[in-house]
């Protein structure tokens, strides 16, 4: 009999063609390799050095999202190089404006349950929302995967996170995700897989979008993968391979339980993502700039929450609100639903679908000393521009309230 | 791997040094140029680093070294500045991979990190992990065989170039 396995062990055993155990270094087949505008030039250079072509162009994707549209000539040239490579090799190619890589791969149905997906972006853990083992790697790793169709991995131990119950009004998956990172710590899951179980109502309360938020933030606890056990909406949307479930008595390094019924809004204060507190502790802190978007919280579900708060109202005097939809699909749906109209009437600026100023390169970076409320996943010093800018990570609803009042909301506004 | 130990300076950093600390995103190669980006290594944290570092110097980190973005140009900047090895209490996963892929030997040791000070003069034999400071000798465990095989070829990239696949795979 094989020993009981976690979800991560199940997927990697499948890819290795034999049962594997935590701690083993294995060479495994990959199902898909993804890269982005800012990394692809290095991937191309490495492939040239290896004298290799993509092993299977249909299983490689290039997405232009990180500095899209290009902010300067260097970036434009890098994108030109990537674009020409994509045309020549026939890999899947998604132009400027299509959206953030992780969002696009899920929307396009490229990321599916049971897959092993390697991406040259650390938040490739997001694919765990559909029950895929997604993991971030550097340019050379991606080039090696594109060339050989394989990668090497250390089979990770797993941490089990049980998210149970139904959230109170005004509390979202982002609050649960921040709570998870706060309690695990920035290195609480280093080298490990975070396996998220949604139970007692959470499996229906949290659909695909919310699962993406959770799997995305797992990275900020250092995780190699953030796998949400398929349930609820995922079962209805995808064919789930029969083997894709963790065994009953699989071994976990630790187990964390988050009770949604007891959870209040959370924020992550500068300059570490695991610096998580109840939002109310920071109530009244003045805010200069609010950013809604990113692979964490730039989806239609997120924009709807912002629109709900801002409907018929205006952003506070002296506050800038920037909304960057995660993809062209999100943008289109926001137009169709009138969400975009609400946001623009409230005074929001809307950016090109993509990463926006998430990593401080373009399209709205923060000035010295500014305070930012952002729905993103990172608040390291200098991440969004000036080194002295303070970035507070929070839910779309908290961000909307901050835009409305110019201050971090307290208990009364944000139950 | 460079087999000949030589005297080098220890640059010691704390815990949780992220890739933005190692190379701030705004100094990415495609923002400032392929030939210049390494001169911004640790630009916010230790502005003198890129100017004063010498090839073969040893970087020492606390726990969770290199967390954050998967950007490879952070370790690549270090490689360009001639760094051949690091010692850390622990590494963030992607940073560890990048070091192996580029051929910087990632040693792990709580004890040695605690004992070393910024500015120490040491010599390190990359193949054996023998680290000497004055009269004192420390031994760093070599990486696991799979990685060592790649590092002996120069880097994982070099290994795959030569063999068309991964060690043992
Ligand atoms: S939105 Fe931010 S975190 Fe997500 S992929 Fe883009 S830069 Fe990375």
mmCIF file of N, CA, C and O in Angstrom, chain A residues 54-135:
data_model
loop_
_atom_site.group_PDB
_atom_site.id
_atom_site.type_symbol
_atom_site.label_atom_id
_atom_site.label_comp_id
_atom_site.label_asym_id
_atom_site.label_seq_id
_atom_site.Cartn_x
_atom_site.Cartn_y
_atom_site.Cartn_z
ATOM 1 N N UNK A 54 11.215 25.553 -28.158
ATOM 2 C CA UNK A 54 10.189 25.046 -27.238
ATOM 3 C C UNK A 54 9.858 23.583 -27.525
ATOM 4 O O UNK A 54 9.662 23.209 -28.680
ATOM 5 N N UNK A 55 9.797 22.770 -26.443
ATOM 6 C CA UNK A 55 9.536 21.346 -26.621
ATOM 7 C C UNK A 55 8.147 21.104 -27.180
ATOM 8 O O UNK A 55 7.925 20.164 -27.931
ATOM 9 N N UNK A 56 7.194 21.987 -26.813
ATOM 10 C CA UNK A 56 5.830 21.878 -27.316
ATOM 11 C C UNK A 56 5.198 23.275 -27.242
ATOM 12 O O UNK A 56 4.718 23.673 -26.183
ATOM 13 N N UNK A 57 5.190 24.035 -28.346
ATOM 14 C CA UNK A 57 4.723 25.433 -28.313
ATOM 15 C C UNK A 57 3.317 25.577 -27.734
ATOM 16 O O UNK A 57 3.006 26.582 -27.090
ATOM 17 N N UNK A 58 2.452 24.572 -27.931
ATOM 18 C CA UNK A 58 1.085 24.659 -27.411
ATOM 19 C C UNK A 58 1.077 24.657 -25.890
ATOM 20 O O UNK A 58 0.099 25.040 -25.260
ATOM 21 N N UNK A 59 2.175 24.210 -25.281
ATOM 22 C CA UNK A 59 2.228 24.129 -23.825
ATOM 23 C C UNK A 59 3.140 25.213 -23.224
ATOM 24 O O UNK A 59 3.651 25.071 -22.119
ATOM 25 N N UNK A 60 3.316 26.288 -24.014
ATOM 26 C CA UNK A 60 4.095 27.426 -23.533
ATOM 27 C C UNK A 60 3.258 28.687 -23.765
ATOM 28 O O UNK A 60 2.642 28.819 -24.826
ATOM 29 N N UNK A 61 3.206 29.576 -22.780
ATOM 30 C CA UNK A 61 2.479 30.837 -22.952
ATOM 31 C C UNK A 61 3.365 32.019 -22.611
ATOM 32 O O UNK A 61 4.173 31.965 -21.681
ATOM 33 N N UNK A 62 3.181 33.087 -23.379
ATOM 34 C CA UNK A 62 3.849 34.360 -23.111
ATOM 35 C C UNK A 62 2.759 35.423 -22.939
ATOM 36 O O UNK A 62 1.901 35.579 -23.815
ATOM 37 N N UNK A 63 2.791 36.124 -21.803
ATOM 38 C CA UNK A 63 1.777 37.150 -21.526
ATOM 39 C C UNK A 63 2.490 38.484 -21.268
ATOM 40 O O UNK A 63 3.410 38.543 -20.457
ATOM 41 N N UNK A 64 2.046 39.528 -21.941
ATOM 42 C CA UNK A 64 2.600 40.873 -21.702
ATOM 43 C C UNK A 64 1.710 41.585 -20.686
ATOM 44 O O UNK A 64 0.613 42.030 -21.014
ATOM 45 N N UNK A 65 2.190 41.663 -19.467
ATOM 46 C CA UNK A 65 1.361 42.254 -18.409
ATOM 47 C C UNK A 65 2.120 43.127 -17.421
ATOM 48 O O UNK A 65 1.574 44.054 -16.862
ATOM 49 N N UNK A 66 3.405 42.863 -17.236
ATOM 50 C CA UNK A 66 4.079 43.519 -16.111
ATOM 51 C C UNK A 66 4.374 44.993 -16.351
ATOM 52 O O UNK A 66 4.239 45.808 -15.447
ATOM 53 N N UNK A 67 4.834 45.315 -17.541
ATOM 54 C CA UNK A 67 5.023 46.731 -17.893
ATOM 55 C C UNK A 67 4.314 46.933 -19.228
ATOM 56 O O UNK A 67 4.925 47.043 -20.284
ATOM 57 N N UNK A 68 3.001 46.912 -19.135
ATOM 58 C CA UNK A 68 2.176 46.906 -20.337
ATOM 59 C C UNK A 68 1.088 47.967 -20.213
ATOM 60 O O UNK A 68 0.305 47.888 -19.280
ATOM 61 N N UNK A 69 0.998 48.923 -21.154
ATOM 62 C CA UNK A 69 1.902 49.123 -22.282
ATOM 63 C C UNK A 69 3.312 49.538 -21.828
ATOM 64 O O UNK A 69 3.480 50.000 -20.708
ATOM 65 N N UNK A 70 4.286 49.348 -22.734
ATOM 66 C CA UNK A 70 5.675 49.602 -22.350
ATOM 67 C C UNK A 70 5.904 51.040 -21.876
ATOM 68 O O UNK A 70 5.373 51.975 -22.457
ATOM 69 N N UNK A 71 6.704 51.178 -20.807
ATOM 70 C CA UNK A 71 6.910 52.487 -20.191
ATOM 71 C C UNK A 71 8.072 53.255 -20.814
ATOM 72 O O UNK A 71 8.195 54.452 -20.630
ATOM 73 N N UNK A 72 8.961 52.564 -21.503
ATOM 74 C CA UNK A 72 10.105 53.252 -22.109
ATOM 75 C C UNK A 72 10.643 52.397 -23.267
ATOM 76 O O UNK A 72 10.119 51.310 -23.541
ATOM 77 N N UNK A 73 11.662 52.903 -23.914
ATOM 78 C CA UNK A 73 12.171 52.241 -25.118
ATOM 79 C C UNK A 73 12.773 50.870 -24.795
ATOM 80 O O UNK A 73 12.583 49.912 -25.549
ATOM 81 N N UNK A 74 13.456 50.767 -23.661
ATOM 82 C CA UNK A 74 14.019 49.468 -23.288
ATOM 83 C C UNK A 74 12.941 48.399 -23.183
ATOM 84 O O UNK A 74 13.098 47.278 -23.675
ATOM 85 N N UNK A 75 11.847 48.762 -22.503
ATOM 86 C CA UNK A 75 10.760 47.812 -22.322
ATOM 87 C C UNK A 75 10.107 47.495 -23.668
ATOM 88 O O UNK A 75 9.801 46.338 -23.977
ATOM 89 N N UNK A 76 9.899 48.531 -24.454
ATOM 90 C CA UNK A 76 9.293 48.323 -25.776
ATOM 91 C C UNK A 76 10.154 47.376 -26.612
ATOM 92 O O UNK A 76 9.646 46.481 -27.291
ATOM 93 N N UNK A 77 11.457 47.549 -26.534
ATOM 94 C CA UNK A 77 12.362 46.669 -27.288
ATOM 95 C C UNK A 77 12.307 45.239 -26.766
ATOM 96 O O UNK A 77 12.325 44.280 -27.546
ATOM 97 N N UNK A 78 12.227 45.116 -25.441
ATOM 98 C CA UNK A 78 12.142 43.777 -24.844
ATOM 99 C C UNK A 78 10.864 43.082 -25.315
ATOM 100 O O UNK A 78 10.861 41.895 -25.651
ATOM 101 N N UNK A 79 9.775 43.832 -25.343
ATOM 102 C CA UNK A 79 8.502 43.244 -25.784
ATOM 103 C C UNK A 79 8.556 42.877 -27.263
ATOM 104 O O UNK A 79 8.003 41.861 -27.686
ATOM 105 N N UNK A 80 9.232 43.704 -28.037
ATOM 106 C CA UNK A 80 9.372 43.402 -29.464
ATOM 107 C C UNK A 80 10.113 42.069 -29.643
ATOM 108 O O UNK A 80 9.710 41.215 -30.439
ATOM 109 N N UNK A 81 11.153 41.905 -28.851
ATOM 110 C CA UNK A 81 11.932 40.657 -28.912
ATOM 111 C C UNK A 81 11.044 39.455 -28.551
ATOM 112 O O UNK A 81 11.065 38.428 -29.233
ATOM 113 N N UNK A 82 10.246 39.619 -27.509
ATOM 114 C CA UNK A 82 9.343 38.546 -27.078
ATOM 115 C C UNK A 82 8.282 38.249 -28.125
ATOM 116 O O UNK A 82 7.986 37.082 -28.429
ATOM 117 N N UNK A 83 7.721 39.300 -28.664
ATOM 118 C CA UNK A 83 6.651 39.164 -29.664
ATOM 119 C C UNK A 83 7.173 38.407 -30.902
ATOM 120 O O UNK A 83 6.514 37.504 -31.422
ATOM 121 N N UNK A 84 8.358 38.779 -31.332
ATOM 122 C CA UNK A 84 8.938 38.114 -32.516
ATOM 123 C C UNK A 84 9.235 36.644 -32.240
ATOM 124 O O UNK A 84 9.011 35.784 -33.098
ATOM 125 N N UNK A 85 9.704 36.385 -31.030
ATOM 126 C CA UNK A 85 9.986 34.989 -30.644
ATOM 127 C C UNK A 85 8.696 34.176 -30.631
ATOM 128 O O UNK A 85 8.644 33.059 -31.130
ATOM 129 N N UNK A 86 7.619 34.785 -30.067
ATOM 130 C CA UNK A 86 6.334 34.076 -29.990
ATOM 131 C C UNK A 86 5.810 33.770 -31.397
ATOM 132 O O UNK A 86 5.324 32.664 -31.660
ATOM 133 N N UNK A 87 5.925 34.736 -32.302
ATOM 134 C CA UNK A 87 5.460 34.516 -33.675
ATOM 135 C C UNK A 87 6.253 33.400 -34.346
ATOM 136 O O UNK A 87 5.700 32.542 -35.021
ATOM 137 N N UNK A 88 7.545 33.446 -34.135
ATOM 138 C CA UNK A 88 8.409 32.476 -34.798
ATOM 139 C C UNK A 88 8.186 31.056 -34.267
ATOM 140 O O UNK A 88 8.155 30.090 -35.042
ATOM 141 N N UNK A 89 7.989 30.940 -32.960
ATOM 142 C CA UNK A 89 7.906 29.599 -32.366
ATOM 143 C C UNK A 89 6.483 29.074 -32.271
ATOM 144 O O UNK A 89 6.277 27.876 -32.098
ATOM 145 N N UNK A 90 5.493 29.986 -32.339
ATOM 146 C CA UNK A 90 4.102 29.545 -32.259
ATOM 147 C C UNK A 90 3.603 29.248 -30.855
ATOM 148 O O UNK A 90 2.576 28.580 -30.682
ATOM 149 N N UNK A 91 4.300 29.769 -29.830
ATOM 150 C CA UNK A 91 3.776 29.596 -28.476
ATOM 151 C C UNK A 91 2.528 30.461 -28.303
ATOM 152 O O UNK A 91 2.306 31.398 -29.068
ATOM 153 N N UNK A 92 1.691 30.144 -27.309
ATOM 154 C CA UNK A 92 0.517 30.977 -27.021
ATOM 155 C C UNK A 92 0.990 32.369 -26.643
ATOM 156 O O UNK A 92 1.866 32.508 -25.782
ATOM 157 N N UNK A 93 0.385 33.381 -27.264
ATOM 158 C CA UNK A 93 0.849 34.741 -27.018
ATOM 159 C C UNK A 93 -0.320 35.655 -26.679
ATOM 160 O O UNK A 93 -1.321 35.681 -27.394
ATOM 161 N N UNK A 94 -0.189 36.397 -25.588
ATOM 162 C CA UNK A 94 -1.231 37.324 -25.154
ATOM 163 C C UNK A 94 -0.654 38.727 -25.060
ATOM 164 O O UNK A 94 0.219 38.997 -24.243
ATOM 165 N N UNK A 95 -1.154 39.602 -25.916
ATOM 166 C CA UNK A 95 -0.613 40.951 -26.100
ATOM 167 C C UNK A 95 -0.903 41.868 -24.913
ATOM 168 O O UNK A 95 -1.718 41.557 -24.044
ATOM 169 N N UNK A 96 -0.278 43.024 -24.935
ATOM 170 C CA UNK A 96 -0.557 44.115 -24.000
ATOM 171 C C UNK A 96 -2.071 44.340 -23.934
ATOM 172 O O UNK A 96 -2.726 44.429 -24.973
ATOM 173 N N UNK A 97 -2.617 44.372 -22.746
ATOM 174 C CA UNK A 97 -4.039 44.668 -22.573
ATOM 175 C C UNK A 97 -4.895 43.445 -22.363
ATOM 176 O O UNK A 97 -6.034 43.551 -21.927
ATOM 177 N N UNK A 98 -4.357 42.246 -22.659
ATOM 178 C CA UNK A 98 -5.157 41.045 -22.445
ATOM 179 C C UNK A 98 -5.318 40.768 -20.945
ATOM 180 O O UNK A 98 -6.374 40.303 -20.523
ATOM 181 N N UNK A 99 -4.269 41.088 -20.180
ATOM 182 C CA UNK A 99 -4.433 40.955 -18.733
ATOM 183 C C UNK A 99 -3.233 40.335 -18.037
ATOM 184 O O UNK A 99 -2.196 40.079 -18.656
ATOM 185 N N UNK A 100 -3.402 40.106 -16.726
ATOM 186 C CA UNK A 100 -2.323 39.546 -15.897
ATOM 187 C C UNK A 100 -2.188 38.049 -16.192
ATOM 188 O O UNK A 100 -3.191 37.329 -16.266
ATOM 189 N N UNK A 101 -0.967 37.606 -16.320
ATOM 190 C CA UNK A 101 -0.671 36.228 -16.731
ATOM 191 C C UNK A 101 -1.546 35.182 -16.031
ATOM 192 O O UNK A 101 -2.163 34.332 -16.686
ATOM 193 N N UNK A 102 -1.630 35.242 -14.701
ATOM 194 C CA UNK A 102 -2.348 34.187 -13.964
ATOM 195 C C UNK A 102 -3.846 34.224 -14.276
ATOM 196 O O UNK A 102 -4.484 33.191 -14.447
ATOM 197 N N UNK A 103 -4.381 35.434 -14.370
ATOM 198 C CA UNK A 103 -5.782 35.604 -14.707
ATOM 199 C C UNK A 103 -6.048 35.051 -16.117
ATOM 200 O O UNK A 103 -7.019 34.329 -16.353
ATOM 201 N N UNK A 104 -5.156 35.369 -17.035
ATOM 202 C CA UNK A 104 -5.327 34.973 -18.435
ATOM 203 C C UNK A 104 -5.268 33.444 -18.573
ATOM 204 O O UNK A 104 -6.110 32.844 -19.249
ATOM 205 N N UNK A 105 -4.317 32.807 -17.921
ATOM 206 C CA UNK A 105 -4.193 31.352 -18.070
ATOM 207 C C UNK A 105 -5.414 30.627 -17.509
ATOM 208 O O UNK A 105 -5.803 29.577 -18.014
ATOM 209 N N UNK A 106 -6.015 31.215 -16.502
ATOM 210 C CA UNK A 106 -7.236 30.596 -15.964
ATOM 211 C C UNK A 106 -8.432 30.901 -16.867
ATOM 212 O O UNK A 106 -9.183 29.998 -17.233
ATOM 213 N N UNK A 107 -8.555 32.143 -17.297
ATOM 214 C CA UNK A 107 -9.676 32.490 -18.194
ATOM 215 C C UNK A 107 -9.632 31.682 -19.497
ATOM 216 O O UNK A 107 -10.660 31.291 -20.036
ATOM 217 N N UNK A 108 -8.438 31.466 -20.002
ATOM 218 C CA UNK A 108 -8.294 30.770 -21.275
ATOM 219 C C UNK A 108 -8.468 29.254 -21.131
ATOM 220 O O UNK A 108 -8.404 28.528 -22.129
ATOM 221 N N UNK A 109 -8.632 28.790 -19.917
ATOM 222 C CA UNK A 109 -8.775 27.353 -19.702
ATOM 223 C C UNK A 109 -7.465 26.594 -19.892
ATOM 224 O O UNK A 109 -7.461 25.368 -20.037
ATOM 225 N N UNK A 110 -6.356 27.337 -19.883
ATOM 226 C CA UNK A 110 -5.048 26.681 -20.030
ATOM 227 C C UNK A 110 -4.680 25.989 -18.720
ATOM 228 O O UNK A 110 -4.196 24.858 -18.721
ATOM 229 N N UNK A 111 -4.933 26.675 -17.615
ATOM 230 C CA UNK A 111 -4.668 26.084 -16.294
ATOM 231 C C UNK A 111 -5.867 25.233 -15.900
ATOM 232 O O UNK A 111 -6.988 25.741 -15.818
ATOM 233 N N UNK A 112 -5.620 23.957 -15.676
ATOM 234 C CA UNK A 112 -6.716 23.038 -15.329
ATOM 235 C C UNK A 112 -6.313 22.132 -14.156
ATOM 236 O O UNK A 112 -5.129 21.966 -13.868
ATOM 237 N N UNK A 113 -7.335 21.542 -13.508
ATOM 238 C CA UNK A 113 -7.057 20.713 -12.321
ATOM 239 C C UNK A 113 -6.039 19.593 -12.597
ATOM 240 O O UNK A 113 -6.092 18.972 -13.668
ATOM 241 N N UNK A 114 -5.153 19.384 -11.661
ATOM 242 C CA UNK A 114 -4.210 18.279 -11.739
ATOM 243 C C UNK A 114 -2.942 18.580 -12.522
ATOM 244 O O UNK A 114 -2.043 17.749 -12.587
ATOM 245 N N UNK A 115 -2.862 19.779 -13.104
ATOM 246 C CA UNK A 115 -1.679 20.108 -13.909
ATOM 247 C C UNK A 115 -0.498 20.539 -13.039
ATOM 248 O O UNK A 115 -0.671 20.971 -11.900
ATOM 249 N N UNK A 116 0.687 20.438 -13.626
ATOM 250 C CA UNK A 116 1.877 21.078 -13.064
ATOM 251 C C UNK A 116 2.244 22.234 -13.996
ATOM 252 O O UNK A 116 2.553 22.012 -15.174
ATOM 253 N N UNK A 117 2.149 23.451 -13.466
ATOM 254 C CA UNK A 117 2.406 24.646 -14.273
ATOM 255 C C UNK A 117 3.558 25.419 -13.652
ATOM 256 O O UNK A 117 3.522 25.736 -12.455
ATOM 257 N N UNK A 118 4.580 25.700 -14.451
ATOM 258 C CA UNK A 118 5.682 26.521 -13.956
ATOM 259 C C UNK A 118 5.596 27.882 -14.638
ATOM 260 O O UNK A 118 5.341 27.972 -15.840
ATOM 261 N N UNK A 119 5.758 28.936 -13.862
ATOM 262 C CA UNK A 119 5.653 30.287 -14.400
ATOM 263 C C UNK A 119 6.786 31.154 -13.913
ATOM 264 O O UNK A 119 7.252 30.973 -12.790
ATOM 265 N N UNK A 120 7.222 32.083 -14.753
ATOM 266 C CA UNK A 120 8.320 32.957 -14.336
ATOM 267 C C UNK A 120 7.754 34.134 -13.560
ATOM 268 O O UNK A 120 8.090 35.285 -13.798
ATOM 269 N N UNK A 121 6.853 33.831 -12.664
ATOM 270 C CA UNK A 121 6.310 34.849 -11.786
ATOM 271 C C UNK A 121 5.948 34.149 -10.492
ATOM 272 O O UNK A 121 5.351 33.076 -10.510
ATOM 273 N N UNK A 122 6.318 34.748 -9.387
ATOM 274 C CA UNK A 122 6.191 34.034 -8.116
ATOM 275 C C UNK A 122 4.741 33.721 -7.764
ATOM 276 O O UNK A 122 4.489 32.760 -7.054
ATOM 277 N N UNK A 123 3.799 34.509 -8.252
ATOM 278 C CA UNK A 123 2.411 34.233 -7.900
ATOM 279 C C UNK A 123 1.754 33.177 -8.784
ATOM 280 O O UNK A 123 0.526 33.084 -8.855
ATOM 281 N N UNK A 124 2.584 32.372 -9.422
ATOM 282 C CA UNK A 124 2.078 31.215 -10.178
ATOM 283 C C UNK A 124 1.379 30.216 -9.253
ATOM 284 O O UNK A 124 0.717 29.294 -9.738
ATOM 285 N N UNK A 125 1.501 30.411 -7.957
ATOM 286 C CA UNK A 125 0.733 29.602 -7.012
ATOM 287 C C UNK A 125 -0.779 29.759 -7.241
ATOM 288 O O UNK A 125 -1.558 28.905 -6.833
ATOM 289 N N UNK A 126 -1.153 30.857 -7.925
ATOM 290 C CA UNK A 126 -2.576 31.171 -8.161
ATOM 291 C C UNK A 126 -3.316 30.022 -8.853
ATOM 292 O O UNK A 126 -4.516 29.841 -8.661
ATOM 293 N N UNK A 127 -2.602 29.236 -9.666
ATOM 294 C CA UNK A 127 -3.252 28.135 -10.401
ATOM 295 C C UNK A 127 -3.803 27.077 -9.453
ATOM 296 O O UNK A 127 -4.625 26.259 -9.850
ATOM 297 N N UNK A 128 -3.337 27.123 -8.206
ATOM 298 C CA UNK A 128 -3.855 26.219 -7.196
ATOM 299 C C UNK A 128 -5.345 26.405 -6.963
ATOM 300 O O UNK A 128 -6.017 25.520 -6.431
ATOM 301 N N UNK A 129 -5.892 27.534 -7.388
ATOM 302 C CA UNK A 129 -7.332 27.790 -7.252
ATOM 303 C C UNK A 129 -8.153 26.722 -7.968
ATOM 304 O O UNK A 129 -9.251 26.384 -7.545
ATOM 305 N N UNK A 130 -7.614 26.190 -9.070
ATOM 306 C CA UNK A 130 -8.347 25.154 -9.815
ATOM 307 C C UNK A 130 -7.798 23.762 -9.500
ATOM 308 O O UNK A 130 -8.144 22.788 -10.170
ATOM 309 N N UNK A 131 -6.932 23.663 -8.509
ATOM 310 C CA UNK A 131 -6.369 22.363 -8.167
ATOM 311 C C UNK A 131 -5.182 21.993 -9.048
ATOM 312 O O UNK A 131 -4.914 20.822 -9.287
ATOM 313 N N UNK A 132 -4.468 22.998 -9.537
ATOM 314 C CA UNK A 132 -3.234 22.746 -10.298
ATOM 315 C C UNK A 132 -2.052 23.099 -9.399
ATOM 316 O O UNK A 132 -2.148 24.022 -8.587
ATOM 317 N N UNK A 133 -0.958 22.378 -9.553
ATOM 318 C CA UNK A 133 0.270 22.689 -8.833
ATOM 319 C C UNK A 133 0.988 23.757 -9.649
ATOM 320 O O UNK A 133 1.624 23.455 -10.650
ATOM 321 N N UNK A 134 0.809 25.015 -9.248
ATOM 322 C CA UNK A 134 1.463 26.127 -9.942
ATOM 323 C C UNK A 134 2.607 26.612 -9.092
ATOM 324 O O UNK A 134 2.460 26.773 -7.885
ATOM 325 N N UNK A 135 3.743 26.851 -9.713
ATOM 326 C CA UNK A 135 4.883 27.299 -8.920
ATOM 327 C C UNK A 135 5.736 28.279 -9.714
ATOM 328 O O UNK A 135 5.872 28.158 -10.921
#
